[in-house]
Amino acid sequence: MSDSDAADRNADRVERLLEFGRALTSELDLPTLLDQILDTARELTGARYAALGVLDERRRELAQFLTVGLSEETRAGIGDPPHGRGLLGLLIDRPEPLRVHDVSQHPRSYGFPPGHPPMRGFLGVPITIRGEAWGNLYLTEKANADDFGEDDLDTIVVLSEWAAVAIDNARLFAEATTRRQELERALRASRSAMEIATAVGSDTDLPRILELIVKRARALAEADTLLIWLRQGDRLQIAAVAGNGDVPDDASIPLDTSTAGEVLRGARSARVEDFERMQINPSQYGLPQATGALIVPLAHRGRGLGVLMAFDHLGQRASFDADDQRALEAFAASAAIAVATARSVEEQRLHDTMAAAEAERRRWARELHDETLQGLASLKLALRGAQKAAPERARPMLDSAIAQLESDIAGLRTIIADLRPAALDELGLEPALRTLVTQVADSADLQVRGRIELGPTRLRPDFETIAYRVAQEALTNVVRHAGARTVTVDAGVDSGRLRLTIADDGRGVGGEPGGGYGIIGMRERAALASGTLGIAPLPDRGTCVTLELPLSGSREP
């Protein structure tokens, strides 16, 4: 070969190296990059086989061994990949370029396993990143030649340097991507926790809290489906579902013999694929293709409330990893507080409602005992006296008994009207309120002012009952506790809301956060209609009770 031909060939090799170098350093996906390095090495040297060994963390053995040139059948026949002993280990012990004419004749050669294709010429170079060995590039069996030349060695040394730069860039990019994804996930988890905390501050309805938790948890874990199971006795009962599952409302899992129960008892998450051991069949819940699950406990102050159960990670992988587990665990801590708070409020609300109902029953019992029953007892005595008396004396006694009976009948009618006034059913809220105000004014010697104008359209019966009961309770409080001389009752509809205000000039009976059972009852009635109840002292003297009810969907045609 002439000097001119050698120079042209060298220039061509340099140009191709530069071209390959630009291509390699622009690739940021590490698996794709390693495949390109192997293909490039074969193309530049004419090698039939190429391999790339990646060192383990101790840099003592090969943790990964990639090859090109071998068929799948040949790979399977060879068996396990090499770990870096023999001739391959020489490059690990001494990371320097190595060229061998015949592999089988080298003193460090261990020979080849059965099924391995014959290989003679060998070229190996280390890949060093920032002064530390990262792996080795191996080439064997040069096409149309018995051995690799010095030009091949120089070319692969340069290629290994390009590869080191490209691999370092790809690793840095992967690390930056991982950190960015971790930060994004942490940010999503923080936002989800803040949303739950905000929701608990403004809404303690357990079903709505569970709906928020299950949707945010599914998005955070990037799960196909997410279920919330809450503890009910010795079982876990389904409480909320987000995603593609179709779970029956009565679905449950035993605590004692299930993975979910183990997670809850041990307060330790689990990533599982054995659905039989989980005591759950995903196909029953509309998830016949489910392959993996992540179970995270919901625990508050050492008390197990339930579990979050995520099925199938979306995207390139179907299984959940440690990052998914950590993110869902951090989220579950806030979710457990929200569930515990909502349950506590729900229990307190039930207790208050029962106490208010019991107080109401006692009040009606007193009314019946103190007035009606005593009146009937007096009537009984009067009739017995008339029965024994002479005819001329019986007539006045019977007249007195009839008067007593009429009084008792009127008392019973008053009680019945208080329980359910006929005017409310027959005429509507506005006439019923006017009648109520008139009765209170007459019986309690109060001066009543105000305006009650609700328009001709009837409200829904339950809304009318709620407004009437609140007005009734508020006026009862004024009569019994306020010592007022004047009361103002205003009722009207404005901007799609019913607004009822009852203000008095008495000594004040409201404003405290809890209040008596009457106030608790008013608050409960307002909440049933998604309304609000305000009780506040007036600037000079007295108390103002304000009820607001949304009328959207509450009117009857």
Coordinates of C-alpha atoms in Angstrom, one line a residue, residues 25-536:
T25 CA -22.5 12.0 22.1
S26 CA -26.0 13.1 21.0
E27 CA -27.6 9.9 22.2
L28 CA -28.9 10.2 25.8
D29 CA -30.6 6.9 26.3
L30 CA -28.0 4.6 27.9
P31 CA -29.3 1.2 26.6
T32 CA -29.6 2.6 23.0
L33 CA -26.1 4.2 23.4
L34 CA -24.4 1.0 24.4
D35 CA -26.0 -0.8 21.4
Q36 CA -24.6 2.0 19.1
I37 CA -21.1 1.7 20.6
L38 CA -21.1 -2.1 19.8
D39 CA -22.4 -1.6 16.3
T40 CA -19.9 1.3 15.7
A41 CA -16.9 -0.8 17.0
R42 CA -17.8 -3.7 14.6
E43 CA -18.2 -1.4 11.6
L44 CA -14.9 0.5 12.2
T45 CA -12.8 -2.7 12.7
G46 CA -14.6 -5.3 10.7
A47 CA -15.0 -7.5 13.8
R48 CA -17.5 -10.3 13.5
Y49 CA -18.3 -10.3 17.3
A50 CA -18.3 -7.4 19.7
A51 CA -19.1 -7.3 23.4
L52 CA -19.2 -4.6 26.1
G53 CA -18.7 -5.6 29.8
V54 CA -19.9 -3.2 32.5
L55 CA -18.1 -3.5 35.8
D56 CA -19.8 -3.9 39.2
E57 CA -19.6 -1.2 41.9
R58 CA -16.4 -2.8 43.3
R59 CA -14.8 -3.0 39.8
R60 CA -13.9 -6.6 40.4
E61 CA -16.3 -8.4 38.1
L62 CA -18.6 -7.8 35.2
A63 CA -22.1 -6.9 36.3
Q64 CA -23.5 -6.7 32.7
F65 CA -22.3 -8.3 29.5
L66 CA -23.8 -7.1 26.1
T67 CA -23.0 -8.8 22.8
V68 CA -23.6 -8.4 19.1
G69 CA -22.9 -10.9 16.3
L70 CA -24.2 -13.9 18.2
S71 CA -27.6 -15.4 17.4
E72 CA -30.2 -16.0 20.1
E73 CA -29.8 -19.7 19.7
T74 CA -26.0 -19.5 20.2
R75 CA -26.4 -17.2 23.2
A76 CA -28.8 -19.7 24.8
G77 CA -26.4 -22.6 24.1
I78 CA -23.5 -20.8 25.7
G79 CA -25.4 -20.3 29.0
D80 CA -24.6 -17.7 31.6
P81 CA -22.6 -14.7 30.5
P82 CA -19.0 -14.3 31.7
H83 CA -18.1 -12.6 35.0
G84 CA -14.7 -11.3 34.0
R85 CA -12.2 -14.1 34.6
G86 CA -9.5 -15.4 32.3
L87 CA -8.5 -13.1 29.5
L88 CA -11.5 -10.8 30.1
G89 CA -10.3 -10.4 33.7
L90 CA -6.9 -9.2 32.5
L91 CA -8.4 -6.0 31.3
I92 CA -10.2 -5.6 34.7
D93 CA -6.9 -6.1 36.6
R94 CA -4.9 -4.0 34.2
P95 CA -7.2 -1.5 32.4
E96 CA -4.9 -1.1 29.3
P97 CA -5.5 -1.8 25.6
L98 CA -4.9 -5.4 24.7
R99 CA -4.4 -7.1 21.3
V100 CA -4.0 -10.9 21.1
H101 CA -3.3 -12.9 18.0
D102 CA -4.9 -16.2 19.2
V103 CA -7.1 -16.2 22.3
S104 CA -6.6 -19.9 22.9
Q105 CA -2.8 -19.5 23.2
H106 CA -2.9 -16.7 25.8
P107 CA -1.8 -17.8 29.3
R108 CA -4.9 -16.2 30.9
S109 CA -7.3 -17.9 28.6
Y110 CA -9.8 -20.3 30.3
G111 CA -11.0 -21.7 27.0
F112 CA -14.6 -21.5 25.7
P113 CA -17.7 -23.2 27.1
P114 CA -19.5 -25.8 25.0
G115 CA -21.5 -24.2 22.2
H116 CA -19.3 -21.1 22.0
P117 CA -18.2 -20.2 18.5
P118 CA -14.4 -20.4 17.7
M119 CA -12.5 -17.1 18.3
R120 CA -8.9 -16.3 17.6
G121 CA -8.0 -12.6 17.1
F122 CA -8.9 -10.5 20.1
L123 CA -8.9 -6.7 20.7
G124 CA -9.9 -5.2 24.1
V125 CA -9.8 -1.7 25.4
P126 CA -11.0 -0.2 28.7
I127 CA -13.7 2.5 28.9
T128 CA -12.6 4.9 31.6
I129 CA -14.9 7.7 32.9
R130 CA -13.4 10.5 35.0
G131 CA -10.3 8.4 35.8
E132 CA -12.2 5.3 36.9
A133 CA -12.7 2.1 35.0
W134 CA -16.3 1.8 33.9
G135 CA -16.2 -1.2 31.6
N136 CA -14.4 -2.9 28.7
L137 CA -15.0 -3.1 25.0
Y138 CA -14.1 -6.5 23.4
L139 CA -13.8 -7.4 19.7
T140 CA -12.9 -10.8 18.1
E141 CA -12.6 -12.4 14.7
K142 CA -11.7 -9.7 12.2
A143 CA -13.3 -10.2 8.8
N144 CA -10.9 -11.0 5.9
A145 CA -7.9 -11.0 8.2
D146 CA -6.2 -13.2 10.8
D147 CA -5.7 -10.5 13.3
F148 CA -6.5 -6.9 14.3
G149 CA -3.9 -4.3 13.3
E150 CA -2.4 -1.3 14.9
D151 CA -4.9 0.9 13.1
D152 CA -7.7 -1.1 14.6
L153 CA -6.3 -0.7 18.0
D154 CA -5.8 3.1 17.6
T155 CA -9.4 3.4 16.2
I156 CA -10.9 1.5 19.1
V157 CA -8.9 3.5 21.7
V158 CA -10.3 6.7 20.2
L159 CA -13.8 5.2 20.0
S160 CA -13.6 4.1 23.7
E161 CA -12.8 7.8 24.6
W162 CA -15.8 9.0 22.6
A163 CA -17.9 6.2 24.3
A164 CA -16.7 7.3 27.8
V165 CA -17.9 10.9 27.1
A166 CA -21.2 9.7 25.7
I167 CA -21.8 7.3 28.5
D168 CA -21.0 9.9 31.1
N169 CA -23.4 12.4 29.4
A170 CA -26.1 9.7 29.2
R171 CA -25.7 8.8 32.9
L172 CA -25.7 12.5 34.0
F173 CA -28.9 13.0 31.9
A174 CA -30.5 9.9 33.4
E175 CA -29.6 11.1 36.9
A176 CA -30.9 14.6 36.2
T177 CA -34.1 13.1 34.8
T178 CA -34.5 10.9 37.8
R179 CA -34.0 13.8 40.2
R180 CA -36.5 15.9 38.2
Q181 CA -39.0 13.1 38.3
E182 CA -38.5 12.7 42.0
L183 CA -38.9 16.4 42.6
E184 CA -42.0 16.4 40.4
R185 CA -43.4 13.5 42.3
A186 CA -42.5 15.1 45.7
L187 CA -44.2 18.3 44.5
R188 CA -47.4 16.4 43.4
A189 CA -47.4 14.6 46.8
S190 CA -47.0 17.9 48.6
R191 CA -49.8 19.5 46.6
S192 CA -52.0 16.4 47.2
A193 CA -51.3 16.6 50.9
M194 CA -52.1 20.3 50.9
E195 CA -55.4 19.7 49.0
I196 CA -56.4 17.1 51.6
A197 CA -55.5 19.4 54.5
T198 CA -57.5 22.2 52.9
A199 CA -60.4 19.9 52.3
V200 CA -60.4 18.7 55.9
G201 CA -60.4 22.4 57.0
S202 CA -63.5 23.2 54.9
D203 CA -65.3 19.8 54.6
T204 CA -65.3 16.9 56.9
D205 CA -67.8 14.7 55.0
L206 CA -66.1 11.3 54.9
P207 CA -67.3 10.2 51.4
R208 CA -66.0 13.4 49.8
I209 CA -62.7 13.1 51.6
L210 CA -62.3 9.5 50.5
E211 CA -63.1 10.5 46.9
L212 CA -60.4 13.2 47.0
I213 CA -57.9 10.8 48.5
V214 CA -58.5 7.9 46.1
K215 CA -58.2 10.2 43.0
R216 CA -55.0 12.0 44.2
A217 CA -53.4 8.7 45.3
R218 CA -54.1 7.1 41.9
A219 CA -52.5 10.1 40.1
L220 CA -49.5 10.1 42.4
A221 CA -48.8 6.4 42.1
E222 CA -49.6 6.5 38.3
A223 CA -51.8 3.4 38.9
D224 CA -54.3 1.9 36.6
T225 CA -56.7 1.5 39.5
L226 CA -56.6 2.5 43.2
L227 CA -58.8 1.2 46.0
I228 CA -59.3 2.3 49.6
W229 CA -60.2 -0.4 52.1
L230 CA -61.2 0.7 55.6
R231 CA -61.2 -1.5 58.7
Q232 CA -64.6 -2.7 59.8
G233 CA -64.3 -5.2 62.7
D234 CA -62.2 -8.2 61.5
R235 CA -62.4 -7.3 57.8
L236 CA -61.4 -4.6 55.4
Q237 CA -64.4 -3.1 53.6
I238 CA -64.2 -1.3 50.3
A239 CA -64.6 2.4 50.7
A240 CA -63.6 4.2 47.5
V241 CA -62.4 3.3 44.0
A242 CA -60.6 5.3 41.3
G243 CA -59.7 4.0 37.8
N244 CA -60.9 1.0 35.8
G245 CA -62.1 -1.2 38.6
D246 CA -65.7 -2.3 39.1
V247 CA -65.8 -3.2 42.8
P248 CA -69.1 -4.3 44.5
D249 CA -70.2 -2.0 47.4
D250 CA -70.1 -5.0 49.8
A251 CA -66.6 -6.2 48.8
S252 CA -64.4 -7.1 51.8
I253 CA -61.1 -8.8 52.7
P254 CA -60.3 -10.8 55.9
L255 CA -57.7 -9.2 58.1
D256 CA -56.3 -12.4 59.5
T257 CA -55.5 -14.3 56.3
S258 CA -54.6 -11.6 53.7
T259 CA -51.6 -9.6 52.7
A260 CA -53.6 -6.4 53.2
G261 CA -54.3 -7.5 56.8
E262 CA -50.5 -8.1 57.3
V263 CA -49.7 -4.7 55.9
L264 CA -52.2 -3.0 58.2
R265 CA -51.1 -5.0 61.3
G266 CA -47.4 -4.5 60.7
A267 CA -47.7 -0.9 59.4
R268 CA -45.4 -1.9 56.5
S269 CA -46.1 -1.5 52.8
A270 CA -45.9 -4.4 50.4
R271 CA -45.3 -4.8 46.7
V272 CA -46.9 -8.1 45.7
E273 CA -47.9 -10.1 42.6
D274 CA -49.5 -13.1 44.4
F275 CA -53.1 -12.2 44.3
E276 CA -54.2 -15.6 45.8
R277 CA -52.2 -14.8 48.9
M278 CA -53.8 -11.3 49.0
Q279 CA -57.2 -13.0 49.3
I280 CA -58.4 -11.0 46.4
N281 CA -59.3 -11.9 42.8
P282 CA -58.8 -8.8 40.6
S283 CA -61.1 -10.2 37.9
Q284 CA -64.0 -9.9 40.3
Y285 CA -63.4 -6.2 40.4
G286 CA -63.1 -5.5 36.7
L287 CA -59.3 -6.0 36.6
P288 CA -58.7 -9.3 34.8
Q289 CA -55.4 -8.2 33.4
A290 CA -53.9 -6.9 36.7
T291 CA -50.4 -8.3 37.3
G292 CA -49.1 -6.4 40.3
A293 CA -50.2 -4.3 43.3
L294 CA -48.8 -1.9 45.9
I295 CA -50.4 -1.9 49.3
V296 CA -49.8 1.0 51.7
P297 CA -51.2 1.2 55.3
L298 CA -53.4 4.1 56.5
A299 CA -52.5 4.5 60.1
H300 CA -53.1 7.4 62.5
R301 CA -51.6 7.6 66.0
G302 CA -50.7 3.9 66.0
R303 CA -54.3 2.9 65.0
G304 CA -54.7 1.1 61.7
L305 CA -57.6 2.6 59.7
G306 CA -57.2 0.8 56.4
V307 CA -55.0 0.4 53.3
L308 CA -54.4 2.0 49.9
M309 CA -54.2 -0.6 47.2
A310 CA -52.8 0.3 43.8
F311 CA -53.0 -2.0 40.8
D312 CA -50.6 -1.9 37.8
H313 CA -48.3 1.0 37.2
L314 CA -49.1 2.9 34.0
G315 CA -46.6 3.5 31.3
Q316 CA -43.6 1.4 30.3
R317 CA -43.6 -0.8 33.4
A318 CA -46.5 -2.5 35.0
S319 CA -44.9 -3.1 38.4
F320 CA -44.4 -0.5 41.2
D321 CA -40.9 0.4 42.4
A322 CA -39.4 1.7 45.6
D323 CA -40.0 5.4 44.5
D324 CA -43.7 4.7 44.0
Q325 CA -43.9 3.1 47.4
R326 CA -42.1 6.0 49.2
A327 CA -44.4 8.6 47.4
L328 CA -47.6 6.7 48.3
E329 CA -46.4 6.2 51.9
A330 CA -45.8 9.9 52.4
F331 CA -49.2 10.7 50.9
A332 CA -50.9 8.0 53.1
A333 CA -49.7 9.8 56.2
S334 CA -51.7 12.9 55.3
A335 CA -54.6 10.8 54.0
A336 CA -54.8 8.9 57.3
I337 CA -55.1 12.2 59.3
A338 CA -57.9 13.3 56.9
V339 CA -59.8 10.0 57.3
A340 CA -59.4 10.0 61.1
T341 CA -60.6 13.6 61.3
A342 CA -63.6 13.0 59.1
R343 CA -64.6 9.9 61.1
S344 CA -64.2 11.8 64.4
V345 CA -66.4 14.6 63.1
E346 CA -68.9 12.1 61.8
E347 CA -69.0 10.3 65.1
Q348 CA -69.4 13.6 67.0
R349 CA -72.1 14.7 64.6
L350 CA -74.0 11.5 65.2
H351 CA -73.6 11.9 68.9
D352 CA -74.9 15.5 68.8
T353 CA -77.8 14.5 66.6
M354 CA -78.8 11.7 68.9
A355 CA -78.5 14.0 72.0
A356 CA -80.5 16.7 70.3
A357 CA -83.3 14.2 69.4
E358 CA -83.2 12.9 73.0
A359 CA -83.6 16.4 74.3
E360 CA -86.5 17.0 72.0
R361 CA -88.2 13.8 73.2
R362 CA -87.7 14.9 76.8
R363 CA -89.2 18.3 76.0
W364 CA -92.3 16.8 74.5
A365 CA -92.6 14.3 77.4
R366 CA -92.6 17.2 79.8
E367 CA -95.2 19.0 77.7
L368 CA -97.5 16.0 77.7
H369 CA -96.8 15.2 81.4
D370 CA -97.1 18.7 82.8
E371 CA -100.1 19.9 80.8
T372 CA -102.0 17.2 79.0
L373 CA -101.7 14.3 81.4
Q374 CA -102.3 16.4 84.4
G375 CA -105.3 18.0 82.7
L376 CA -106.7 14.5 81.9
A377 CA -106.2 13.4 85.5
S378 CA -108.1 16.4 86.7
L379 CA -110.8 15.6 84.2
K380 CA -111.0 12.1 85.5
L381 CA -111.5 13.3 89.1
A382 CA -114.1 15.8 88.0
L383 CA -116.1 13.1 86.1
R384 CA -116.0 10.7 89.1
G385 CA -117.2 13.5 91.3
A386 CA -120.1 14.2 88.9
Q387 CA -120.9 10.5 88.8
K388 CA -121.4 10.4 92.6
A389 CA -123.0 13.8 93.0
A390 CA -126.7 14.6 93.1
P391 CA -128.2 15.6 89.7
E392 CA -128.5 19.3 90.6
R393 CA -124.8 19.4 91.5
A394 CA -123.6 17.2 88.6
R395 CA -124.5 19.7 85.9
P396 CA -121.9 22.4 87.0
M397 CA -119.3 19.7 87.5
L398 CA -119.9 18.3 83.9
D399 CA -119.7 21.9 82.5
S400 CA -116.3 22.3 84.2
A401 CA -115.2 18.9 82.9
I402 CA -116.2 19.8 79.3
A403 CA -114.2 23.1 79.6
Q404 CA -111.2 21.1 80.9
L405 CA -111.5 18.7 78.0
E406 CA -111.7 21.6 75.5
S407 CA -108.6 23.1 77.0
D408 CA -106.7 19.7 76.8
I409 CA -107.8 19.3 73.2
A410 CA -106.5 22.7 72.4
G411 CA -103.2 21.8 74.1
L412 CA -102.9 18.6 72.1
R413 CA -103.6 20.5 68.9
T414 CA -100.8 23.0 69.8
I415 CA -98.4 20.1 70.4
I416 CA -99.5 18.5 67.1
A417 CA -99.1 21.8 65.3
D418 CA -95.6 22.2 66.7
L419 CA -94.7 18.7 65.6
R420 CA -96.1 19.3 62.0
P421 CA -98.2 22.4 61.3
A422 CA -101.0 21.8 58.8
A423 CA -100.4 25.2 57.2
L424 CA -96.9 24.1 56.2
D425 CA -98.3 21.2 54.2
E426 CA -101.4 22.9 52.8
L427 CA -100.3 26.5 52.2
G428 CA -96.5 26.5 52.2
L429 CA -93.7 28.1 54.1
E430 CA -94.7 31.8 54.0
P431 CA -98.2 31.3 55.5
A432 CA -96.8 28.8 58.1
L433 CA -94.2 31.3 59.2
R434 CA -96.8 34.1 59.5
T435 CA -99.0 31.9 61.6
L436 CA -96.0 30.9 63.8
V437 CA -95.0 34.5 64.3
T438 CA -98.6 35.5 65.2
Q439 CA -98.9 32.7 67.7
V440 CA -95.6 33.5 69.4
A441 CA -96.5 37.2 69.6
D442 CA -99.9 36.5 71.1
S443 CA -98.7 33.9 73.6
A444 CA -95.6 35.6 74.8
D445 CA -96.7 39.2 74.7
L446 CA -93.9 40.1 72.2
Q447 CA -93.9 43.0 69.7
V448 CA -93.1 41.4 66.3
R449 CA -91.8 43.2 63.3
G450 CA -90.4 42.2 60.0
R451 CA -91.1 41.1 56.4
I452 CA -91.9 37.6 55.2
E453 CA -92.1 37.5 51.4
L454 CA -91.1 34.2 49.7
G455 CA -93.1 34.5 46.4
P456 CA -95.7 32.2 45.0
T457 CA -93.5 29.2 44.1
R458 CA -93.3 26.5 46.7
L459 CA -90.0 25.1 47.9
R460 CA -89.3 21.4 48.3
P461 CA -91.1 20.0 51.4
D462 CA -87.8 19.1 53.2
F463 CA -86.4 22.7 52.6
E464 CA -89.7 24.2 53.9
T465 CA -89.6 22.0 57.0
I466 CA -85.9 22.9 57.7
A467 CA -86.7 26.6 57.5
Y468 CA -89.8 26.3 59.6
R469 CA -88.0 24.3 62.3
V470 CA -85.1 26.7 62.5
A471 CA -87.6 29.7 62.9
Q472 CA -89.6 27.7 65.5
E473 CA -86.5 26.9 67.6
A474 CA -85.1 30.4 67.3
L475 CA -88.4 32.0 68.5
T476 CA -88.7 29.4 71.3
N477 CA -85.2 30.4 72.5
V478 CA -86.2 34.1 72.4
V479 CA -89.4 33.4 74.5
R480 CA -87.7 31.1 77.0
H481 CA -84.3 32.6 77.5
A482 CA -83.8 36.0 76.0
G483 CA -86.2 38.2 78.0
A484 CA -86.8 40.2 74.9
R485 CA -89.6 42.8 74.2
T486 CA -89.2 43.0 70.5
V487 CA -88.3 40.4 67.8
T488 CA -87.8 41.0 64.1
V489 CA -88.4 38.2 61.6
D490 CA -87.4 38.6 58.0
A491 CA -87.6 36.0 55.3
G492 CA -86.9 36.4 51.6
V493 CA -85.3 35.0 48.5
D494 CA -82.3 36.7 47.0
S495 CA -79.7 35.5 44.4
G496 CA -81.0 32.0 44.5
R497 CA -80.8 31.7 48.2
L498 CA -83.4 31.6 51.0
R499 CA -82.4 34.0 53.8
L500 CA -84.2 33.9 57.2
T501 CA -83.2 36.2 60.0
I502 CA -84.6 36.4 63.5
A503 CA -83.3 39.1 65.7
D504 CA -84.3 40.1 69.3
D505 CA -83.4 42.8 71.8
G506 CA -83.0 40.4 74.7
R507 CA -80.0 39.6 76.8
G508 CA -78.5 37.2 74.2
V509 CA -78.6 33.5 74.0
G510 CA -76.2 32.5 71.1
G511 CA -72.8 33.0 69.7
E512 CA -71.0 30.2 71.5
P513 CA -69.3 27.6 69.2
G514 CA -71.3 24.6 70.4
G515 CA -74.5 25.8 72.0
G516 CA -77.3 23.8 73.5
Y517 CA -79.2 21.0 71.8
G518 CA -81.6 23.4 70.2
I519 CA -78.7 25.2 68.5
I520 CA -77.1 21.9 67.6
G521 CA -80.4 20.9 66.0
M522 CA -80.6 24.1 64.0
R523 CA -77.1 23.6 62.7
E524 CA -77.8 20.0 61.8
R525 CA -80.9 21.0 59.8
A526 CA -79.0 23.7 57.9
A527 CA -76.2 21.2 57.0
L528 CA -78.8 18.7 55.7
A529 CA -79.8 21.2 53.0
S530 CA -76.1 22.3 52.4
G531 CA -77.0 25.6 54.0
T532 CA -75.4 27.8 56.7
L533 CA -76.6 28.9 60.1
G534 CA -75.1 31.9 61.9
I535 CA -75.7 32.9 65.5
A536 CA -74.2 36.2 66.6

